[in-house]
XYZ file of C-alpha atoms in Angstrom:
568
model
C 80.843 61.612 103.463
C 83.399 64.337 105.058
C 87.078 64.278 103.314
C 89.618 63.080 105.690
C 91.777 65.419 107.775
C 95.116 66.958 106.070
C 97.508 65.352 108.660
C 100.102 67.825 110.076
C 103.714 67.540 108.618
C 107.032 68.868 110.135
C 107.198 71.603 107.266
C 103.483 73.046 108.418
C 104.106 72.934 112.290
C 104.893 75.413 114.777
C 103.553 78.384 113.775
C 102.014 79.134 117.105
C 99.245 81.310 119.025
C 98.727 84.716 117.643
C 101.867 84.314 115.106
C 99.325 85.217 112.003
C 98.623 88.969 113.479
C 101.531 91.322 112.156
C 104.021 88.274 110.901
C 103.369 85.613 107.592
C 103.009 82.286 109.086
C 104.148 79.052 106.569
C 105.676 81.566 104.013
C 105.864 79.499 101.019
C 105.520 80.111 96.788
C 104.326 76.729 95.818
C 101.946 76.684 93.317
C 99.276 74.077 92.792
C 96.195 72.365 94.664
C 92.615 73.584 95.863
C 91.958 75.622 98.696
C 88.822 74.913 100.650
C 86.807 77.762 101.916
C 83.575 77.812 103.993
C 81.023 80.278 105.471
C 77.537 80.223 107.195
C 76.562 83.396 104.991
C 76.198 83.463 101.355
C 78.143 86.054 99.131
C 75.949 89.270 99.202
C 77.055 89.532 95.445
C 79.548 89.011 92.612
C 78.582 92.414 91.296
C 82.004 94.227 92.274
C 79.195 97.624 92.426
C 76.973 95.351 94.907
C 78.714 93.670 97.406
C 79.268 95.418 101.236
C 80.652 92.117 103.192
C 84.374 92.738 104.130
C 85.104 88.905 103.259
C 83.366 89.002 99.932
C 85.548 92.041 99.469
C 88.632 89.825 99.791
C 87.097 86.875 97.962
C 86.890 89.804 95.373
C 91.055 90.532 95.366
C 90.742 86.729 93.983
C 88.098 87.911 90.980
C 89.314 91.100 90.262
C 92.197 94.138 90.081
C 91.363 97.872 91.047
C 93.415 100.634 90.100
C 94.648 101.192 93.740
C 95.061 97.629 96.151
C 95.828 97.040 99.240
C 99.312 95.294 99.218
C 99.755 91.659 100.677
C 101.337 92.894 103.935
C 100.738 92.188 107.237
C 102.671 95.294 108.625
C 101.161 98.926 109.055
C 102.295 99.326 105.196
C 99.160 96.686 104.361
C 96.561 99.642 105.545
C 98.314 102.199 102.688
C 96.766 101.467 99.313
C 99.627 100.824 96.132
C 98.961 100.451 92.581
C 97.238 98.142 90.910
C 95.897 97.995 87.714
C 97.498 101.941 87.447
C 101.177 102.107 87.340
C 100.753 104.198 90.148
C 99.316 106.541 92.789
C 96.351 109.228 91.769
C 98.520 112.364 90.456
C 96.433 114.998 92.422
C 96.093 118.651 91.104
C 93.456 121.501 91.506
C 93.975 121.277 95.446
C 93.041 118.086 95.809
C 90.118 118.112 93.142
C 91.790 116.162 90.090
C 93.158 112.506 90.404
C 94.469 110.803 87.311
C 95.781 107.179 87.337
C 97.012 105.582 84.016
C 97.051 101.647 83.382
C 99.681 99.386 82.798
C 99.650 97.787 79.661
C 98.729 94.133 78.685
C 95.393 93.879 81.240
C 92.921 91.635 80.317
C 89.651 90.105 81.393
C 89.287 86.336 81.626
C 87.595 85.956 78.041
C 90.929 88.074 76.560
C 89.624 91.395 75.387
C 91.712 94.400 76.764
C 90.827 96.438 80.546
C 90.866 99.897 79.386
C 90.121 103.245 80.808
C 86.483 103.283 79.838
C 86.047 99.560 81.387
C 87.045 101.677 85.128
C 84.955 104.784 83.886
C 82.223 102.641 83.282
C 82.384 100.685 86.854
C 82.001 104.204 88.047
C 79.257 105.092 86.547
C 77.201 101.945 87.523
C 77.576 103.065 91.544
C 75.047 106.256 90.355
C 72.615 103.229 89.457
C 71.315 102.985 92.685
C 68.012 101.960 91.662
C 69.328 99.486 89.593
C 72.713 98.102 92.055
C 71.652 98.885 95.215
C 73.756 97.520 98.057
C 77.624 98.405 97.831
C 79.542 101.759 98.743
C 78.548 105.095 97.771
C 81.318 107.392 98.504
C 81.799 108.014 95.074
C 78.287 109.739 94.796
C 78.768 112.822 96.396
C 82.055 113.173 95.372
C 81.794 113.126 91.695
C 77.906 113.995 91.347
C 76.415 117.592 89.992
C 74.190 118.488 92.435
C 72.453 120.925 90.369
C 71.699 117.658 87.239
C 72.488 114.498 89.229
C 73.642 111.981 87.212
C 71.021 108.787 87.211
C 73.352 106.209 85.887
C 74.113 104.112 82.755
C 70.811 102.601 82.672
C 68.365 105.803 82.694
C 70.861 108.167 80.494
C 73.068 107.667 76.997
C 74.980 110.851 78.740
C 78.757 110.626 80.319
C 79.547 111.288 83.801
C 81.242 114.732 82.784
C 83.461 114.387 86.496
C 85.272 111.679 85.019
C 86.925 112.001 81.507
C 89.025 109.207 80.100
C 91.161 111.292 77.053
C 93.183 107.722 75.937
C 92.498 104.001 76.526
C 95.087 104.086 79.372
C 94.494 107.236 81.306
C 91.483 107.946 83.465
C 90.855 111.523 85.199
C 88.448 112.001 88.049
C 87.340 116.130 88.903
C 85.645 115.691 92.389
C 83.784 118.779 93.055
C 85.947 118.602 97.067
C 88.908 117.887 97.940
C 89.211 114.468 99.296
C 92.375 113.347 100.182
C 91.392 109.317 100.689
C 90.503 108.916 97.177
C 93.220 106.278 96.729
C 90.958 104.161 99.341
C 88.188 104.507 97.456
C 89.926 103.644 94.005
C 90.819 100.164 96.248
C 87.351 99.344 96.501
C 85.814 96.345 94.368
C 83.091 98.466 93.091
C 85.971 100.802 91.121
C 87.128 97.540 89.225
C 86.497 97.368 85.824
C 83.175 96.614 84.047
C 83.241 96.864 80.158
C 79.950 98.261 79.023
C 79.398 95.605 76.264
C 79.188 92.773 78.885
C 77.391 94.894 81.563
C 73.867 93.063 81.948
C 72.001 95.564 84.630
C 70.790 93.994 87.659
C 72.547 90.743 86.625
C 76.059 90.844 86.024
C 76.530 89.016 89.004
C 75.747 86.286 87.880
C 78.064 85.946 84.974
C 81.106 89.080 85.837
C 84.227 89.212 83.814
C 87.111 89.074 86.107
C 90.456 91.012 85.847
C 92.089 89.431 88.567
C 93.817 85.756 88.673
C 90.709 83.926 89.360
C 87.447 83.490 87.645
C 83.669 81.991 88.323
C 84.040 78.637 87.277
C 80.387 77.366 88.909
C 78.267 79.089 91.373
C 74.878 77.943 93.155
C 74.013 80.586 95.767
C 73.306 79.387 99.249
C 75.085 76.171 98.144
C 79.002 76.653 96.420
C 81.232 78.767 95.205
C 84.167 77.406 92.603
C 86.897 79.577 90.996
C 89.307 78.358 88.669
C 92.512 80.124 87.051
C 91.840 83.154 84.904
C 94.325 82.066 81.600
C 94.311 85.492 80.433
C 96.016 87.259 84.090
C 99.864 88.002 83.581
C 101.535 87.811 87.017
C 103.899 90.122 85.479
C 101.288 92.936 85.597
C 100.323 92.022 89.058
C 101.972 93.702 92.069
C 99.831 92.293 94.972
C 98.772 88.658 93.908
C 100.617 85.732 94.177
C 97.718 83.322 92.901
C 99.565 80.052 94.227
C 96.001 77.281 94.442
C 94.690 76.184 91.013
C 91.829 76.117 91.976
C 89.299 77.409 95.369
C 86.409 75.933 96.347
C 83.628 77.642 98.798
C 81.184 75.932 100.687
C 78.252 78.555 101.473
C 75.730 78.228 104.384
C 77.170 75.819 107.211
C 75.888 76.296 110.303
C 78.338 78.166 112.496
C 78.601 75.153 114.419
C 78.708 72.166 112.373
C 81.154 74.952 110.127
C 84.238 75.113 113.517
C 84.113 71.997 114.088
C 84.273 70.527 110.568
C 86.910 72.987 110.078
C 89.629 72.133 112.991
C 88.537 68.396 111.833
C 90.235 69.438 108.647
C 87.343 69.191 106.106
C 87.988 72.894 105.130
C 91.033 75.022 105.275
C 89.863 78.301 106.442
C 86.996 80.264 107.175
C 86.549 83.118 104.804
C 83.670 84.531 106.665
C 86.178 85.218 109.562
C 83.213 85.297 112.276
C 85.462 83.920 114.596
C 85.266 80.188 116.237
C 81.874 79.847 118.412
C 82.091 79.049 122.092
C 82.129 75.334 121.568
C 84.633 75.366 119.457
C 86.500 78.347 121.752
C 86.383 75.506 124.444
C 87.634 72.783 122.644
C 90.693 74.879 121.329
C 91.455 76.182 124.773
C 91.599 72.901 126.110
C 94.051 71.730 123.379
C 97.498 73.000 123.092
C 98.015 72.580 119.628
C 95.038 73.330 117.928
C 95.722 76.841 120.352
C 98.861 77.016 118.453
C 96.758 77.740 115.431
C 94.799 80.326 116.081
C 94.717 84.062 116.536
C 93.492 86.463 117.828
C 94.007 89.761 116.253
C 92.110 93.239 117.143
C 89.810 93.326 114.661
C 88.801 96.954 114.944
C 85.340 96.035 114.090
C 82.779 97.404 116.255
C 79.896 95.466 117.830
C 77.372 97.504 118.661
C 73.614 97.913 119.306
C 71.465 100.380 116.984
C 68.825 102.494 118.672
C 66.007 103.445 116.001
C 64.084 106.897 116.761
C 61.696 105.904 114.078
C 60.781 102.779 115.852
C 58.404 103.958 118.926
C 59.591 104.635 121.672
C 62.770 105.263 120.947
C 61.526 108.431 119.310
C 61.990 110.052 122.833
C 66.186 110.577 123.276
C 65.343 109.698 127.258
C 64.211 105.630 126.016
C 66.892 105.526 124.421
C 69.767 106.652 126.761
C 67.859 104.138 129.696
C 68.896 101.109 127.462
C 72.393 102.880 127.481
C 72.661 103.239 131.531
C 71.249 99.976 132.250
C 73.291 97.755 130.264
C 75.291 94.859 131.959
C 79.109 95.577 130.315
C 80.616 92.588 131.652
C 77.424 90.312 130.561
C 77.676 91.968 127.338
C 80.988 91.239 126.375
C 80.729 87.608 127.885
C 78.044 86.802 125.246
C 80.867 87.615 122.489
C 83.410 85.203 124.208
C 84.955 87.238 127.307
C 88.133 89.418 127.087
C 90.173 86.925 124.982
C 87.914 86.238 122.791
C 85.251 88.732 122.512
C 87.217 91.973 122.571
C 88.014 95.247 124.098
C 84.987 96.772 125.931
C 84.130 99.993 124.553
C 82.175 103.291 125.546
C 83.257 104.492 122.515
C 82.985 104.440 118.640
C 86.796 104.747 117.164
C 89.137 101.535 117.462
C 92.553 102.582 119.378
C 94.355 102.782 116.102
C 93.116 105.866 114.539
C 93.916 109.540 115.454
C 90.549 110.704 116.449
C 90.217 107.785 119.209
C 89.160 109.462 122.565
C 88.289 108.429 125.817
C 84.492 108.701 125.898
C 81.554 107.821 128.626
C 78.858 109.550 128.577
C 76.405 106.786 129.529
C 78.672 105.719 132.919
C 77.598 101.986 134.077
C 78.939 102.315 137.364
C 82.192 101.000 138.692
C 81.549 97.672 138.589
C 80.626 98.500 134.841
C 77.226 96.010 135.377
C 74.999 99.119 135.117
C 73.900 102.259 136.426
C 70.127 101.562 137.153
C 69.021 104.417 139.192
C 70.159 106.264 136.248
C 68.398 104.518 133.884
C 65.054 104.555 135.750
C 65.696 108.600 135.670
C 65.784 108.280 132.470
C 62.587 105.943 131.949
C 60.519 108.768 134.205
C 61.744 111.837 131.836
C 60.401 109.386 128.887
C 56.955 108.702 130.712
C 57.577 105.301 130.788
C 58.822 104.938 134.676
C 56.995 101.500 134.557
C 59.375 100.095 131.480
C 58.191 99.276 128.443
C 57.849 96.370 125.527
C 60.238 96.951 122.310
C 61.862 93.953 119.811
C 65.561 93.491 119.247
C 66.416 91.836 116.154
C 69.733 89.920 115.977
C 70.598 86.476 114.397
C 71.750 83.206 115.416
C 75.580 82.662 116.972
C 77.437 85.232 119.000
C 74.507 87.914 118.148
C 71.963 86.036 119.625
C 74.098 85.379 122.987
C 74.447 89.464 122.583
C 70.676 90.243 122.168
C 69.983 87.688 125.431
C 72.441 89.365 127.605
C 70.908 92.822 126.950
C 67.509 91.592 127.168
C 68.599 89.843 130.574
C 70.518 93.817 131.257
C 67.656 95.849 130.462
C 64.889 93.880 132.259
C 65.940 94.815 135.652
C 64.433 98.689 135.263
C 61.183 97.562 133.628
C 62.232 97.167 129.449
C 60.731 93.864 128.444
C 62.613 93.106 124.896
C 61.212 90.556 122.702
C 63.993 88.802 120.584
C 63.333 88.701 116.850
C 66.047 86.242 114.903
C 66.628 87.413 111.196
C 68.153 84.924 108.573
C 72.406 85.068 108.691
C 72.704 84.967 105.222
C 71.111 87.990 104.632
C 71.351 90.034 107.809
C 73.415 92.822 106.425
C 71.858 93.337 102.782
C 67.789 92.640 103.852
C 67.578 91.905 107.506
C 69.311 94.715 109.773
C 70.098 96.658 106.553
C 66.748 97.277 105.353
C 64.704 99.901 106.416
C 61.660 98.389 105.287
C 62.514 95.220 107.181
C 63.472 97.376 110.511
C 59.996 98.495 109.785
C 57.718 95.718 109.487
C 59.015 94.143 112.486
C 59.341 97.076 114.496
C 63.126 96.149 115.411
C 64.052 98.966 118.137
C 67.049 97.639 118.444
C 69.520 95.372 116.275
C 72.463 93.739 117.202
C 74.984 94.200 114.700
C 78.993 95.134 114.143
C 80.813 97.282 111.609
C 84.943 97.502 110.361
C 85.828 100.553 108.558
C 85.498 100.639 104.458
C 88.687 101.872 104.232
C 91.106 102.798 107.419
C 90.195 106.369 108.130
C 87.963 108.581 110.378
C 85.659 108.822 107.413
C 86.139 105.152 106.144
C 85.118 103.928 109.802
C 82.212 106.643 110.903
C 81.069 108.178 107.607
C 78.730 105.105 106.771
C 76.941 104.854 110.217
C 75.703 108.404 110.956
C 75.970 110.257 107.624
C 72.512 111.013 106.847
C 73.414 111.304 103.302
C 74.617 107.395 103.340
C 70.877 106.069 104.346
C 70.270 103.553 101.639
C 66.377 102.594 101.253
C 66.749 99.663 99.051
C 69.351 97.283 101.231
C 72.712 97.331 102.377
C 72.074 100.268 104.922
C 74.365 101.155 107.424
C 72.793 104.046 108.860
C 70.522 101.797 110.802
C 69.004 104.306 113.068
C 68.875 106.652 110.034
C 70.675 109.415 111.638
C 70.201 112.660 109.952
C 71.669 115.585 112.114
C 73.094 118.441 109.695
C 75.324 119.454 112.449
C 76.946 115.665 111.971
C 76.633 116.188 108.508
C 78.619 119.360 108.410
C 81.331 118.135 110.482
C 81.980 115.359 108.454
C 82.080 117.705 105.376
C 84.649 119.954 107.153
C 87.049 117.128 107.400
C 87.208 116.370 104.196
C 88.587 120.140 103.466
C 91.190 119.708 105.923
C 94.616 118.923 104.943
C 95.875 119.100 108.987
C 95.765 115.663 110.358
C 95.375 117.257 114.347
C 92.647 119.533 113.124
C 90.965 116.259 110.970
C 90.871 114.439 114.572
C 89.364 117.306 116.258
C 86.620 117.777 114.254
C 85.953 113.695 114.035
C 86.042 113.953 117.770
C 83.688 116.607 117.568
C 81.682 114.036 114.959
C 81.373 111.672 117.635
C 80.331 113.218 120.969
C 77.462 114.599 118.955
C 76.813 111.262 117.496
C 77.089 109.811 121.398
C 74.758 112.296 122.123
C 71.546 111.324 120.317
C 72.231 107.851 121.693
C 71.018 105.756 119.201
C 74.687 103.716 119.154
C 75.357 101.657 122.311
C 78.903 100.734 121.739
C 79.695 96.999 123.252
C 83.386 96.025 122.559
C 85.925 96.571 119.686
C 86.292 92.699 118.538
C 88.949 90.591 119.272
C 88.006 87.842 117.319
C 89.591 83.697 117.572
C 90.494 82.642 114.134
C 91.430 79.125 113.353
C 94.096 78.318 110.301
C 95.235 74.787 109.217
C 98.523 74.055 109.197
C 98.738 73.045 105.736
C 97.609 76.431 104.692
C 100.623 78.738 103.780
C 101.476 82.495 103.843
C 98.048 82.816 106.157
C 98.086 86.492 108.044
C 95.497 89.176 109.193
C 95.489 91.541 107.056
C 95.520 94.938 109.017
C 93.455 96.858 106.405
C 90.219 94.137 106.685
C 91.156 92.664 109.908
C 90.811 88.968 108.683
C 92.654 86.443 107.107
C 93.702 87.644 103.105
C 92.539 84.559 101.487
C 94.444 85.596 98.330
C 97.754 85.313 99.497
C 97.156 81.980 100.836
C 98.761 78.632 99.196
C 98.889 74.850 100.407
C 101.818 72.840 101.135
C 102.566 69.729 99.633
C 100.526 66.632 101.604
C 97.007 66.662 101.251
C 94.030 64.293 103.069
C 95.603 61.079 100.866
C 98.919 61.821 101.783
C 99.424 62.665 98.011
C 100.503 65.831 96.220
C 97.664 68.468 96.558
């Protein structure tokens, strides 16, 4: 049986279409009730060193504190990282080397044992564990590593991580071996929260973490639920960024993106945390009503949707396959499968959203004016390959808006000859085994994937870094390097910009970063998402927040009716 629909009161109404994209809409501190979350994925992992989904990341500001956060803001000051669990910014010396945060006093885990500097030194450490927690961020690798006696991690060596020292229980220094002047983002990531070692079970802690932040795991079946309850040992007093108002949040995991829209406009669930967007039935049924219209937005995103090109995956080793798929694609078709302009976002010849510095106008892949594809070009192309006469390849995708995507370029690409076979991979693990796997990509000989990408952190290097790094191809899951790009003249680039302290110089050379990148063709760039979001009314302080692009579930509260018309 489904729970009855919150009915709308005076004190929730009004808030209005697009009103949750740079503004708070139902500001409120009430404390008190459950909110209701629901996704068609499952939660990638509870391992703060493991997970790589951007809405696990803020079902993760719930769980647990970093030493930098990004503040509960839904301004331009939301993408600047403040302190968290430090009293304040990284003091930086040695050029840009040496970062040293110290912690505010009285932190403590949910069981009641103290967060100290060796708990954050230790969360460190367990990102060298690759072998052991592969699947989250790796920035911190390269940055802190000794190239010439890499560090294997906890697990494989009694030794310290001599780049990071930690001379009292509140102060923790980090010696990077560059200069790297984001490392405030990076200290805002869930896999620099803390991890004492004497609780730290391997290749398990997920399934039991200690939590520093307001919430903890109160039950949790994968593929099924999700429940947190209050963490008794959190001191709001200590806590800058979160309010905590709901006593309690419940997740439902693995609805089908169907059944999941339109149970949640019925008002079984409060909000989407997965923050896919509302599927074109549900985009239909909103449009055609003006006040379920009034509560939804739809903010740019600056996620990328994009199709990866393998070279590995024949024949896309040849550069000319590769850039027919690029000249032959149907724009307009394209971005139709991901909801037209409103809905399914800016179209795109490029890789940078708008909003950062280094976005250029880029085309080198023209589709003719009517953007529906340049054909005789792509036949050109197909006869420089050999292959004037087509040829057969596999695009792997999953169900939903990526399947509409994967249809629309197989319908595109048809018309020179390119017969594409459409392979569906499971949703809940697209990211972490399906389209993230090399060894997957490989077994099913996936030339192509549909897939999308928002920035780690919002930079040049928190956006691009991950997708055509060479240096961030992960073999064991959670890849992002999908067409394992591996130019050194890429890699260089990259490695200039992080010695630059000019931001017009930085841009030039990420500019630089990406016509090479365009170049290879192994990206085909569809639209920068503009994606429909649908919030309750009875859901309070709700806003996109500009650093993750999605609603920031942990600001969120409930006002006072609930389904019974009783005190939630």
């Amino acid at each position: 049986m489904t729970a009855p629909a919150r009915r709308l009161t005076p004190a929730a109404a009004g808030a209005g279409w697009d009103a949750a994209v740079g503004a708070l809409v139902n500001p409120s501190d009430r404390r008190g009730g459950t909110l209701r979350l629901v996704t068609s994925a499952d939660v990638d992992s509870l391992d703060p060193a493991r997970t790589y989904y951007v809405w696990v990341w803020l079902l993760q500001r719930m769980l647990n504190r970093t030493l930098m956060a990004y503040p509960t803001d839904p301004g331009p000051a939301g993408l600047v990282p403040v302190p968290d669990l430090a009293e304040g910014p990284g003091q930086v010396g040695d050029g840009g080397r040496t970062w040293t945060y110290r912690l505010r006093p009285g932190l403590r885990y949910d069981d009641g044992t103290p967060i100290t500097s060796a708990d954050v030194a230790h969360a460190v450490r367990r990102v060298f564990a690759q072998d052991v927690l592969p699947g989250g961020p790796t920035y911190l690798i390269p940055l802190l590593d000794d190239p010439a006696r890499p560090y294997p991690g906890p697990y494989r060596s009694a030794e310290p991580l001599r780049s990071v020292r930690t001379p009292d229980e509140h102060t923790i220094v980090f010696h990077l071996n560059r200069p790297f002047s984001d490392f405030d983002h990076l200290m805002a990531q869930p896999c620099a929260a803390p991890v004492p070692r004497r609780a730290d079970t391997g290749a398990d802690y997920g399934n039991a973490p200690l939590s520093s932040g307001p919430y903890r795991v109160a039950e949790h079946r994968p593929g099924s639920f999700l429940h947190l309850e209050r963490n008794p040992h959190w001191d709001p007093a200590t806590d800058p960024v979160r309010p905590a108002l709901p006593d309690r949040v419940e997740l439902t995991i693995g609805v089908d993106v169907d059944d999941l829209d339109a149970r949640l406009i019925d008002g079984e669930f409060d909000i989407n945390l997965e923050g896919r967007g509302l599927q074109h039935a549900a985009q239909h049924r909103v449009a055609a009503d003006g006040v379920l219209r009034s509560h939804t937005d739809n903010p740019r995103t600056s996620f990328l949707h994009f199709v990866s090109i393998q070279p590995h995956i024949p024949p896309f080793g040849d550069v000319h396959a590769r850039r027919a798929v690029h000249y032959a694609a149907d724009k307009i078709l394209l971005q139709q499968a991901r909801g037209g302009p409103v809905t399914g976002g800016d179209l795109t010849t490029a890789l940078f959203p708008p909003r950062l510095p280094a976005h250029q106008d880029l085309d080198p892949y023209p589709t003719g004016p009517d953007l529906r594809g340049d054909l005789d070009a792509a036949r050109a192309e197909l006869a420089a390959a050999g292959l004037p006469d087509g040829f057969e390849a596999v695009i792997g995708t999953q169900r939903g808006k990526f399947r509409l995507v994967a249809d629309a370029l197989v319908e595109s690409v048809a018309r020179v000859g390119i017969r594409l076979t459409v392979k569906e991979l499971d949703v809940a693990t697209y990211f972490s085994l399906g389209a993230g796997h090399p060894e997957t990509i490989r077994r099913h000989g996936l030339g192509l994937i549909v897939t999308d990408w928002g920035a780690d952190f919002p930079t040049e290097y928190g956006f691009l870094a991950p997708l055509v790094d060479g240096r961030q191809i992960k073999r064991n899951g959670g890849n992002w390097n999908i067409s394992e790009l591996d130019d050194p003249v890429v890699n260089d680039l990259i490695d200039q910009s992080l010695h630059t302290t000019d931001p017009g110089e930085r841009a030039h050379q990420w500019r630089a970063v990406e016509r090479r990148v365009m170049e290879h063709a192994v990206m085909l760039p569809l639209v920068h998402d503009k994606t429909l979001h649908y919030r309750n009314p009875w859901v309070t302080n709700v806003y996109v927040h500009p650093a993750f692009g999605l609603y920031d579930v942990q600001a969120m509260g409930l006002v006072r009716d609930a389904p019974d018309g009783t005190d939630s």
